[in-house]
PDB file of C-alpha atoms in Angstrom:
ATOM      1  CA  MET A 205      20.848  30.406  -8.750  1.00 42.00           C
ATOM      2  CA  LYS A 206      22.084  28.331 -11.236  1.00 42.00           C
ATOM      3  CA  LYS A 207      25.930  29.782 -10.853  1.00 44.00           C
ATOM      4  CA  PHE A 208      24.943  29.868  -6.861  1.00 40.00           C
ATOM      5  CA  LEU A 209      24.518  25.900  -6.743  1.00 44.00           C
ATOM      6  CA  PRO A 210      27.235  24.449  -7.652  1.00 41.00           C
ATOM      7  CA  ILE A 211      29.212  26.312  -5.518  1.00 39.00           C
ATOM      8  CA  PHE A 212      27.644  26.414  -2.729  1.00 38.00           C
ATOM      9  CA  LEU A 213      27.825  22.516  -3.533  1.00 42.00           C
ATOM     10  CA  SER A 214      31.218  22.359  -3.080  1.00 40.00           C
ATOM     11  CA  CYS A 215      31.607  24.234   0.075  1.00 41.00           C
ATOM     12  CA  ILE A 216      29.160  22.304   1.951  1.00 38.00           C
ATOM     13  CA  TYR A 217      31.585  19.310   0.439  1.00 40.00           C
ATOM     14  CA  GLY A 218      34.445  20.785   1.340  1.00 41.00           C
ATOM     15  CA  LEU A 219      33.846  21.253   4.883  1.00 38.00           C
ATOM     16  CA  ALA A 220      33.367  16.910   4.758  1.00 39.00           C
ATOM     17  CA  THR A 221      36.335  15.463   7.566  1.00 37.00           C
ATOM     18  CA  PRO A 222      38.104  12.237   5.508  1.00 37.00           C
ATOM     19  CA  SER A 223      36.524  10.162   8.226  1.00 35.00           C
ATOM     20  CA  VAL A 224      33.400  11.235   6.075  1.00 38.00           C
ATOM     21  CA  LEU A 225      34.581  10.893   3.504  1.00 37.00           C
ATOM     22  CA  ALA A 226      35.087   7.560   3.981  1.00 37.00           C
ATOM     23  CA  LEU A 227      32.893   6.174   4.973  1.00 44.00           C
ATOM     24  CA  GLU A 228      31.208   3.176   4.002  1.00 48.00           C
ATOM     25  CA  ASP A 229      28.245   2.871   1.564  1.00 55.00           C
ATOM     26  CA  ARG A 230      25.218   2.206   2.629  1.00 69.00           C
ATOM     27  CA  GLU A 231      22.558  -0.015  -0.140  1.00 86.00           C
ATOM     28  CA  ALA A 232      20.578   1.591  -0.963  1.00 94.00           C
ATOM     29  CA  LEU A 233      16.743  -0.442  -2.547  1.00 95.00           C
ATOM     30  CA  VAL A 234      18.554   1.103  -5.113  1.00 95.00           C
ATOM     31  CA  PRO A 235      21.301   3.712  -5.255  1.00 96.00           C
ATOM     32  CA  LEU A 236      19.254   6.517  -7.414  1.00 96.00           C
ATOM     33  CA  PRO A 237      19.521   9.860  -6.158  1.00 96.00           C
ATOM     34  CA  SER A 238      15.893  11.406  -6.515  1.00 96.00           C
ATOM     35  CA  LEU A 239      14.373   9.022  -4.284  1.00 95.00           C
ATOM     36  CA  ASP A 240      14.993   9.117  -0.356  1.00 94.00           C
ATOM     37  CA  ASP A 241      15.717   5.544   1.116  1.00 95.00           C
ATOM     38  CA  PHE A 242      16.604   5.972   5.612  1.00 95.00           C
ATOM     39  CA  THR A 243      16.855   2.974   5.739  1.00 94.00           C
ATOM     40  CA  ASN A 244      20.763   1.546   5.600  1.00 90.00           C
ATOM     41  CA  GLY A 245      19.616  -1.328   3.949  1.00 90.00           C
ATOM     42  CA  LYS A 246      18.114  -3.137   6.257  1.00 93.00           C
ATOM     43  CA  ASP A 247      14.345  -3.531   7.668  1.00 95.00           C
ATOM     44  CA  GLY A 248      11.764  -1.887   9.883  1.00 96.00           C
ATOM     45  CA  TRP A 249      10.901   2.024  10.467  1.00 97.00           C
ATOM     46  CA  SER A 250      13.660   4.678   9.567  1.00 96.00           C
ATOM     47  CA  PHE A 251      12.346   8.568  10.062  1.00 96.00           C
ATOM     48  CA  GLY A 252      13.759  11.469   8.068  1.00 96.00           C
ATOM     49  CA  LEU A 253      13.256  15.352   8.974  1.00 97.00           C
ATOM     50  CA  GLY A 254      14.400  18.020   6.993  1.00 96.00           C
ATOM     51  CA  ALA A 255      13.462  21.492   5.010  1.00 96.00           C
ATOM     52  CA  GLY A 256      14.858  23.028   2.078  1.00 96.00           C
ATOM     53  CA  VAL A 257      14.446  26.394  -0.215  1.00 97.00           C
ATOM     54  CA  GLU A 258      12.965  26.430  -3.832  1.00 97.00           C
ATOM     55  CA  TYR A 259      13.647  28.742  -6.786  1.00 97.00           C
ATOM     56  CA  GLU A 260      10.467  28.066  -8.993  1.00 96.00           C
ATOM     57  CA  THR A 261       7.389  29.927 -10.578  1.00 95.00           C
ATOM     58  CA  ALA A 262       4.492  30.972  -9.278  1.00 94.00           C
ATOM     59  CA  TYR A 263       2.069  28.590 -10.910  1.00 94.00           C
ATOM     60  CA  GLU A 264       2.441  26.309 -14.308  1.00 94.00           C
ATOM     61  CA  GLY A 265       3.401  28.758 -17.360  1.00 93.00           C
ATOM     62  CA  SER A 266       3.776  31.882 -15.145  1.00 95.00           C
ATOM     63  CA  ASP A 267       6.272  34.681 -15.820  1.00 94.00           C
ATOM     64  CA  GLU A 268       6.944  35.627 -11.965  1.00 96.00           C
ATOM     65  CA  PHE A 269       9.274  33.165  -9.801  1.00 95.00           C
ATOM     66  CA  GLY A 270       9.900  33.225  -5.975  1.00 94.00           C
ATOM     67  CA  PHE A 271      11.395  31.286  -3.095  1.00 96.00           C
ATOM     68  CA  GLU A 272       9.280  28.457  -0.974  1.00 94.00           C
ATOM     69  CA  LEU A 273      10.045  26.732   2.221  1.00 95.00           C
ATOM     70  CA  GLN A 274       9.170  23.142   1.689  1.00 92.00           C
ATOM     71  CA  PRO A 275       9.873  20.606   4.491  1.00 93.00           C
ATOM     72  CA  ALA A 276      11.366  17.291   3.170  1.00 95.00           C
ATOM     73  CA  GLY A 277      12.286  14.041   4.580  1.00 95.00           C
ATOM     74  CA  ALA A 278       9.947  10.996   5.058  1.00 96.00           C
ATOM     75  CA  VAL A 279       8.716   7.887   7.640  1.00 97.00           C
ATOM     76  CA  GLN A 280       9.797   4.383   5.971  1.00 97.00           C
ATOM     77  CA  TRP A 281       9.218   1.032   6.935  1.00 98.00           C
ATOM     78  CA  ARG A 282      10.896  -1.225   5.031  1.00 97.00           C
ATOM     79  CA  LYS A 283      10.516  -5.723   4.264  1.00 96.00           C
ATOM     80  CA  GLY A 284      13.153  -6.656   2.395  1.00 95.00           C
ATOM     81  CA  ASP A 285      12.819  -5.329  -1.585  1.00 96.00           C
ATOM     82  CA  ASN A 286       9.688  -3.036  -0.477  1.00 98.00           C
ATOM     83  CA  ILE A 287       9.841   0.322   0.960  1.00 98.00           C
ATOM     84  CA  PHE A 288       5.981   1.500   1.957  1.00 98.00           C
ATOM     85  CA  TYR A 289       6.893   5.301   2.487  1.00 97.00           C
ATOM     86  CA  PHE A 290       4.736   8.373   4.026  1.00 96.00           C
ATOM     87  CA  ALA A 291       6.238  11.552   2.429  1.00 93.00           C
ATOM     88  CA  GLY A 292       4.313  15.122   3.229  1.00 83.00           C
ATOM     89  CA  GLU A 293       0.734  14.370   1.712  1.00 83.00           C
ATOM     90  CA  ALA A 294       2.196  11.605  -0.009  1.00 93.00           C
ATOM     91  CA  PHE A 295       1.666   7.713   0.659  1.00 96.00           C
ATOM     92  CA  GLY A 296       2.971   5.347  -1.036  1.00 97.00           C
ATOM     93  CA  TRP A 297       4.892   1.604  -1.689  1.00 98.00           C
ATOM     94  CA  ARG A 298       8.366   1.408  -3.684  1.00 97.00           C
ATOM     95  CA  GLY A 299       9.413  -2.582  -4.243  1.00 97.00           C
ATOM     96  CA  LEU A 300      12.803  -4.169  -6.697  1.00 97.00           C
ATOM     97  CA  ARG A 301      11.403  -6.135  -8.671  1.00 96.00           C
ATOM     98  CA  ASN A 302      14.382  -8.939 -10.622  1.00 94.00           C
ATOM     99  CA  ASN A 303      16.990  -6.190  -9.660  1.00 93.00           C
ATOM    100  CA  ASP A 304      15.843  -4.124 -12.652  1.00 95.00           C
ATOM    101  CA  TRP A 305      12.685  -3.092 -12.436  1.00 98.00           C
ATOM    102  CA  LEU A 306      11.264  -0.245  -9.836  1.00 98.00           C
ATOM    103  CA  LEU A 307       7.441  -0.269  -8.781  1.00 98.00           C
ATOM    104  CA  GLU A 308       5.644   2.589  -7.324  1.00 98.00           C
ATOM    105  CA  ALA A 309       2.930   3.377  -6.603  1.00 98.00           C
ATOM    106  CA  SER A 310       1.331   5.800  -4.250  1.00 97.00           C
ATOM    107  CA  VAL A 311      -2.103   8.755  -3.396  1.00 96.00           C
ATOM    108  CA  GLY A 312      -0.966  12.342  -2.858  1.00 92.00           C
ATOM    109  CA  PHE A 313      -2.714  15.773  -3.356  1.00 87.00           C
ATOM    110  CA  ASP A 314      -2.357  18.029  -6.268  1.00 86.00           C
ATOM    111  CA  GLU A 315      -2.287  22.036  -4.379  1.00 84.00           C
ATOM    112  CA  GLY A 316      -4.798  23.281  -7.464  1.00 85.00           C
ATOM    113  CA  ARG A 317      -3.829  27.161  -8.546  1.00 92.00           C
ATOM    114  CA  GLU A 318      -5.457  30.430  -6.515  1.00 93.00           C
ATOM    115  CA  GLU A 319      -6.315  33.583  -8.315  1.00 94.00           C
ATOM    116  CA  SER A 320      -3.351  34.971  -5.663  1.00 94.00           C
ATOM    117  CA  ASP A 321      -0.630  33.258  -7.043  1.00 94.00           C
ATOM    118  CA  SER A 322       0.318  35.687  -9.574  1.00 94.00           C
ATOM    119  CA  ASP A 323       1.415  39.067  -7.880  1.00 94.00           C
ATOM    120  CA  ASP A 324       0.769  40.695 -11.259  1.00 93.00           C
ATOM    121  CA  GLY A 325      -2.650  40.451 -10.709  1.00 93.00           C
ATOM    122  CA  ARG A 326      -2.291  37.847 -14.196  1.00 94.00           C
ATOM    123  CA  LEU A 327      -4.784  35.166 -12.796  1.00 95.00           C
ATOM    124  CA  ASP A 328      -7.749  37.787 -11.217  1.00 96.00           C
ATOM    125  CA  GLY A 329     -11.180  36.022 -13.238  1.00 95.00           C
ATOM    126  CA  LEU A 330     -10.203  32.638 -13.558  1.00 96.00           C
ATOM    127  CA  GLY A 331     -11.320  31.464  -9.564  1.00 94.00           C
ATOM    128  CA  ASP A 332      -9.826  29.522  -7.136  1.00 94.00           C
ATOM    129  CA  GLN A 333      -8.884  25.020  -8.658  1.00 90.00           C
ATOM    130  CA  GLU A 334      -9.395  23.417  -5.098  1.00 84.00           C
ATOM    131  CA  GLU A 335      -6.501  21.026  -4.151  1.00 85.00           C
ATOM    132  CA  GLY A 336      -7.942  16.823  -4.895  1.00 87.00           C
ATOM    133  CA  PHE A 337      -6.592  13.812  -5.008  1.00 90.00           C
ATOM    134  CA  GLU A 338      -3.820  11.894  -7.640  1.00 95.00           C
ATOM    135  CA  LEU A 339      -2.862   8.931  -7.688  1.00 97.00           C
ATOM    136  CA  VAL A 340       0.063   8.006  -9.134  1.00 97.00           C
ATOM    137  CA  PHE A 341       1.890   4.815 -10.483  1.00 97.00           C
ATOM    138  CA  GLN A 342       6.204   4.761 -11.930  1.00 98.00           C
ATOM    139  CA  ALA A 343       7.811   2.057 -13.347  1.00 98.00           C
ATOM    140  CA  ARG A 344      11.543   2.284 -14.190  1.00 98.00           C
ATOM    141  CA  ARG A 345      13.307  -0.642 -16.060  1.00 98.00           C
ATOM    142  CA  SER A 346      17.177  -0.760 -15.795  1.00 97.00           C
ATOM    143  CA  PHE A 347      19.217  -1.478 -18.713  1.00 96.00           C
ATOM    144  CA  THR A 348      22.613  -2.405 -16.369  1.00 94.00           C
ATOM    145  CA  PRO A 349      23.112  -3.794 -12.394  1.00 92.00           C
ATOM    146  CA  ASP A 350      24.110  -0.920 -11.000  1.00 94.00           C
ATOM    147  CA  TRP A 351      20.838   1.184 -12.263  1.00 96.00           C
ATOM    148  CA  ARG A 352      23.304   2.819 -14.475  1.00 97.00           C
ATOM    149  CA  TYR A 353      20.816   4.472 -17.579  1.00 97.00           C
ATOM    150  CA  TRP A 354      16.880   2.829 -17.578  1.00 98.00           C
ATOM    151  CA  LEU A 355      13.893   3.390 -18.745  1.00 98.00           C
ATOM    152  CA  VAL A 356      11.382   5.869 -16.580  1.00 98.00           C
ATOM    153  CA  SER A 357       7.442   5.991 -17.198  1.00 98.00           C
ATOM    154  CA  ARG A 358       4.812   7.537 -14.562  1.00 98.00           C
ATOM    155  CA  VAL A 359       0.943   8.111 -15.242  1.00 98.00           C
ATOM    156  CA  VAL A 360      -0.925  10.572 -13.122  1.00 97.00           C
ATOM    157  CA  ALA A 361      -4.537   9.448 -12.986  1.00 97.00           C
ATOM    158  CA  SER A 362      -6.857  12.074 -10.554  1.00 94.00           C
ATOM    159  CA  GLU A 363     -10.670  13.298 -11.343  1.00 91.00           C
ATOM    160  CA  ASP A 364      -9.246  16.769 -13.663  1.00 91.00           C
ATOM    161  CA  GLY A 365      -7.497  14.170 -16.022  1.00 95.00           C
ATOM    162  CA  ASN A 366      -4.298  12.750 -16.754  1.00 97.00           C
ATOM    163  CA  LEU A 367      -1.217  13.112 -17.407  1.00 97.00           C
ATOM    164  CA  GLY A 368       1.674  10.624 -18.647  1.00 98.00           C
ATOM    165  CA  LEU A 369       4.981  10.904 -19.019  1.00 97.00           C
ATOM    166  CA  PHE A 370       7.886   8.851 -20.590  1.00 98.00           C
ATOM    167  CA  GLY A 371      11.847   9.301 -20.558  1.00 98.00           C
ATOM    168  CA  VAL A 372      15.180   8.083 -20.305  1.00 98.00           C
ATOM    169  CA  GLY A 373      17.920   8.283 -17.206  1.00 98.00           C
ATOM    170  CA  ARG A 374      21.395   8.889 -16.582  1.00 98.00           C
ATOM    171  CA  ARG A 375      23.134   8.151 -12.578  1.00 97.00           C
ATOM    172  CA  PHE A 376      26.499   8.968 -12.487  1.00 96.00           C
ATOM    173  CA  GLY A 377      28.778   8.410  -9.644  1.00 91.00           C
ATOM    174  CA  THR A 378      29.930   5.285  -8.148  1.00 91.00           C
ATOM    175  CA  HIS A 379      28.084   5.062  -4.657  1.00 93.00           C
ATOM    176  CA  THR A 380      25.143   2.429  -3.917  1.00 92.00           C
ATOM    177  CA  ASP A 381      24.207   4.267  -1.094  1.00 93.00           C
ATOM    178  CA  GLY A 382      21.568   6.837  -2.771  1.00 94.00           C
ATOM    179  CA  SER A 383      24.417   9.535  -3.398  1.00 95.00           C
ATOM    180  CA  GLY A 384      25.719  10.846  -6.343  1.00 96.00           C
ATOM    181  CA  SER A 385      23.358  12.716  -8.786  1.00 97.00           C
ATOM    182  CA  GLU A 386      21.414  11.271 -11.251  1.00 98.00           C
ATOM    183  CA  VAL A 387      19.611  13.143 -14.634  1.00 98.00           C
ATOM    184  CA  ASN A 388      16.599  12.331 -17.327  1.00 98.00           C
ATOM    185  CA  LEU A 389      14.964  13.595 -20.342  1.00 98.00           C
ATOM    186  CA  VAL A 390      11.416  13.109 -20.597  1.00 98.00           C
ATOM    187  CA  ALA A 391       8.153  13.854 -23.264  1.00 98.00           C
ATOM    188  CA  VAL A 392       5.302  14.820 -20.772  1.00 98.00           C
ATOM    189  CA  PHE A 393       2.021  13.905 -21.882  1.00 98.00           C
ATOM    190  CA  HIS A 394      -1.625  14.516 -21.531  1.00 98.00           C
ATOM    191  CA  ASP A 395      -5.807  14.244 -22.144  1.00 97.00           C
ATOM    192  CA  SER A 396      -7.646  17.163 -22.649  1.00 97.00           C
ATOM    193  CA  ASP A 397      -9.673  17.252 -19.118  1.00 96.00           C
ATOM    194  CA  TYR A 398      -5.850  17.859 -17.686  1.00 96.00           C
ATOM    195  CA  ALA A 399      -4.937  20.290 -20.278  1.00 97.00           C
ATOM    196  CA  ASN A 400      -7.943  22.887 -20.100  1.00 96.00           C
ATOM    197  CA  LYS A 401      -7.204  22.659 -16.065  1.00 94.00           C
ATOM    198  CA  GLY A 402      -4.640  23.706 -16.323  1.00 94.00           C
ATOM    199  CA  PHE A 403      -4.041  26.135 -19.436  1.00 97.00           C
ATOM    200  CA  GLY A 404      -7.662  26.531 -19.911  1.00 96.00           C
ATOM    201  CA  ILE A 405     -10.251  29.357 -20.446  1.00 96.00           C
ATOM    202  CA  ASP A 406     -14.271  28.970 -20.508  1.00 95.00           C
ATOM    203  CA  GLU A 407     -16.671  31.245 -21.429  1.00 95.00           C
ATOM    204  CA  MET A 408     -17.367  31.842 -17.514  1.00 95.00           C
ATOM    205  CA  GLN A 409     -13.625  32.765 -16.965  1.00 95.00           C
ATOM    206  CA  SER A 410     -13.265  34.397 -20.206  1.00 96.00           C
ATOM    207  CA  ALA A 411     -16.114  37.219 -18.835  1.00 96.00           C
ATOM    208  CA  ALA A 412     -14.339  37.955 -15.371  1.00 95.00           C
ATOM    209  CA  SER A 413     -10.639  37.726 -16.702  1.00 95.00           C
ATOM    210  CA  GLY A 414     -10.776  39.655 -20.131  1.00 94.00           C
ATOM    211  CA  LEU A 415      -9.120  36.085 -21.974  1.00 95.00           C
ATOM    212  CA  GLU A 416      -9.285  34.982 -25.222  1.00 95.00           C
ATOM    213  CA  THR A 417     -11.757  31.552 -24.126  1.00 96.00           C
ATOM    214  CA  THR A 418      -9.667  28.558 -24.878  1.00 96.00           C
ATOM    215  CA  SER A 419      -9.560  25.232 -25.088  1.00 96.00           C
ATOM    216  CA  LEU A 420      -7.372  22.458 -25.358  1.00 96.00           C
ATOM    217  CA  SER A 421      -7.220  19.212 -26.397  1.00 95.00           C
ATOM    218  CA  GLY A 422      -4.924  15.770 -25.464  1.00 95.00           C
ATOM    219  CA  GLY A 423      -1.306  15.858 -26.723  1.00 97.00           C
ATOM    220  CA  LEU A 424       2.459  16.480 -25.984  1.00 97.00           C
ATOM    221  CA  ARG A 425       2.895  18.852 -23.008  1.00 97.00           C
ATOM    222  CA  SER A 426       5.903  19.456 -22.624  1.00 98.00           C
ATOM    223  CA  PHE A 427       9.804  17.719 -23.014  1.00 98.00           C
ATOM    224  CA  GLY A 428      12.308  18.395 -20.368  1.00 97.00           C
ATOM    225  CA  VAL A 429      14.879  17.417 -18.043  1.00 98.00           C
ATOM    226  CA  ASP A 430      15.382  17.168 -14.208  1.00 98.00           C
ATOM    227  CA  TYR A 431      18.305  16.469 -12.432  1.00 98.00           C
ATOM    228  CA  SER A 432      19.128  15.445  -8.208  1.00 98.00           C
ATOM    229  CA  TYR A 433      21.827  15.519  -6.015  1.00 98.00           C
ATOM    230  CA  ARG A 434      22.529  14.390  -3.315  1.00 97.00           C
ATOM    231  CA  HIS A 435      25.566  13.715  -0.362  1.00 96.00           C
ATOM    232  CA  ASN A 436      25.681  11.750   3.266  1.00 95.00           C
ATOM    233  CA  MET A 437      27.500  14.619   5.081  1.00 94.00           C
ATOM    234  CA  ASN A 438      28.011  12.238   7.858  1.00 92.00           C
ATOM    235  CA  ASP A 439      25.803   8.809   8.918  1.00 89.00           C
ATOM    236  CA  ASN A 440      22.825  11.706  10.090  1.00 94.00           C
ATOM    237  CA  TRP A 441      22.874  14.529   7.853  1.00 96.00           C
ATOM    238  CA  GLN A 442      22.043  14.508   3.685  1.00 96.00           C
ATOM    239  CA  ILE A 443      22.160  16.905   1.861  1.00 97.00           C
ATOM    240  CA  TYR A 444      20.602  17.538  -1.202  1.00 97.00           C
ATOM    241  CA  ALA A 445      19.502  19.508  -4.215  1.00 98.00           C
ATOM    242  CA  GLU A 446      16.733  18.730  -7.668  1.00 97.00           C
ATOM    243  CA  ALA A 447      16.976  21.394 -11.188  1.00 98.00           C
ATOM    244  CA  LEU A 448      13.767  20.883 -13.629  1.00 97.00           C
ATOM    245  CA  PHE A 449      12.829  22.546 -17.094  1.00 97.00           C
ATOM    246  CA  GLU A 450       9.916  21.450 -18.522  1.00 97.00           C
ATOM    247  CA  TYR A 451       9.286  23.529 -22.216  1.00 98.00           C
ATOM    248  CA  PHE A 452       5.913  23.157 -23.278  1.00 98.00           C
ATOM    249  CA  SER A 453       4.352  22.371 -26.233  1.00 97.00           C
ATOM    250  CA  SER A 454       3.040  24.881 -29.557  1.00 96.00           C
ATOM    251  CA  ASP A 455      -0.200  24.477 -27.870  1.00 95.00           C
ATOM    252  CA  VAL A 456       0.059  24.533 -24.598  1.00 97.00           C
ATOM    253  CA  ARG A 457       2.240  28.357 -25.266  1.00 96.00           C
ATOM    254  CA  LYS A 458      -0.565  29.233 -27.016  1.00 95.00           C
ATOM    255  CA  SER A 459      -3.205  30.175 -23.980  1.00 97.00           C
ATOM    256  CA  PRO A 460      -3.055  33.007 -22.298  1.00 96.00           C
ATOM    257  CA  ILE A 461      -2.343  31.576 -19.099  1.00 96.00           C
ATOM    258  CA  ALA A 462       1.074  30.805 -20.548  1.00 96.00           C
ATOM    259  CA  ARG A 463       2.849  34.017 -20.114  1.00 94.00           C
ATOM    260  CA  SER A 464       6.606  32.183 -20.488  1.00 95.00           C
ATOM    261  CA  ASN A 465       7.382  29.246 -22.752  1.00 95.00           C
ATOM    262  CA  TYR A 466       8.263  26.670 -19.679  1.00 95.00           C
ATOM    263  CA  GLU A 467       8.314  25.821 -16.365  1.00 95.00           C
ATOM    264  CA  SER A 468      11.372  25.442 -14.302  1.00 96.00           C
ATOM    265  CA  GLU A 469      12.601  25.000 -10.044  1.00 97.00           C
ATOM    266  CA  ILE A 470      16.179  24.852  -8.203  1.00 97.00           C
ATOM    267  CA  GLY A 471      15.689  23.679  -4.413  1.00 97.00           C
ATOM    268  CA  VAL A 472      18.772  22.833  -2.062  1.00 97.00           C
ATOM    269  CA  GLY A 473      18.040  21.915   1.423  1.00 97.00           C
ATOM    270  CA  PHE A 474      19.756  19.238   4.302  1.00 97.00           C
ATOM    271  CA  ILE A 475      18.389  15.609   6.410  1.00 98.00           C
ATOM    272  CA  TYR A 476      18.361  14.704   8.845  1.00 98.00           C
ATOM    273  CA  ILE A 477      18.212  11.107   9.297  1.00 96.00           C
ATOM    274  CA  PHE A 478      17.030   9.470  12.787  1.00 94.00           C
TER     275      PHE A 478
END
C-alpha cells in the first residue's frame, strides 16, 4: 500500500493538462494541505463533497487491518479571516490572527469501540463503548509569513477523559491555495481516564474476557508523524491523501488490548468543489 500511493498520485498528476497546471493560486485561509478550504479566498458559502478509502487498524492497538470507505468534504461559511464549517459529525470554527496564529475549536463525536471491531475476537468480553461528544481545541503558530514551519498543539476534552498533542510541522510546495504537502511530528499525552478508556481492563471485563486486569496512569501516550497531500486537478476536482503512524509508549504497550506497538492508517480520495 505504501508503494502504491506515490505511484497512484503520480499517475493522477500526469493526467492534468498544461492549462490545469497553470491555474492561478486561490488564496486559502492558511496554505496548509491538512485543512479543507473550499472558499477560494471569498466570503460567503462554499461546499465540497467527495469520498475516500482508508487502510487502517481496526481499533486502537489492533494488529488487524482493513479498508474502509469514508465521506469527505464540508459545508463552509467564510467571513474575512474566519471560517465556520460542518464536516461529517463535526461543527467548528477556524480563525487566523495576526497572520501567524491559526486557532480552531470544534465539537464532534468519538466513534467509540465495539467488540465486533475485531474480526479475530480480540475484544470479546470487553463490551461496547458508546459514541460520545468531544470538544477539540487547536492552535498553530507559524514561524514564517508563508507558513513554512510551525508549532502545533491540540486538546481533546470529553466525558471519558482528555488528550493533548504537541509538535512541529513543515509545509512543502509554494502554492497558497492549500495544495502541496505537509508533515507533522508530535508527542501525544493522555490523562488516566482517557488512557483506561482505550487500553484499560476493569475486573468485570477481565472476568468476561480472560484478559488481565489493567489500569493505566496518565502521561505520555505516543509519538507520531502524520503526512497530508492535496492537489487541485482543476477548478472543481481535488485529490487528497493522508498517512499516520503512531508509536505507543511503554505503558500503553503493556496493555493486553495493545496487540501491536503502533497504530497506522493511509488514505486517498477525491473532492468535488461546487
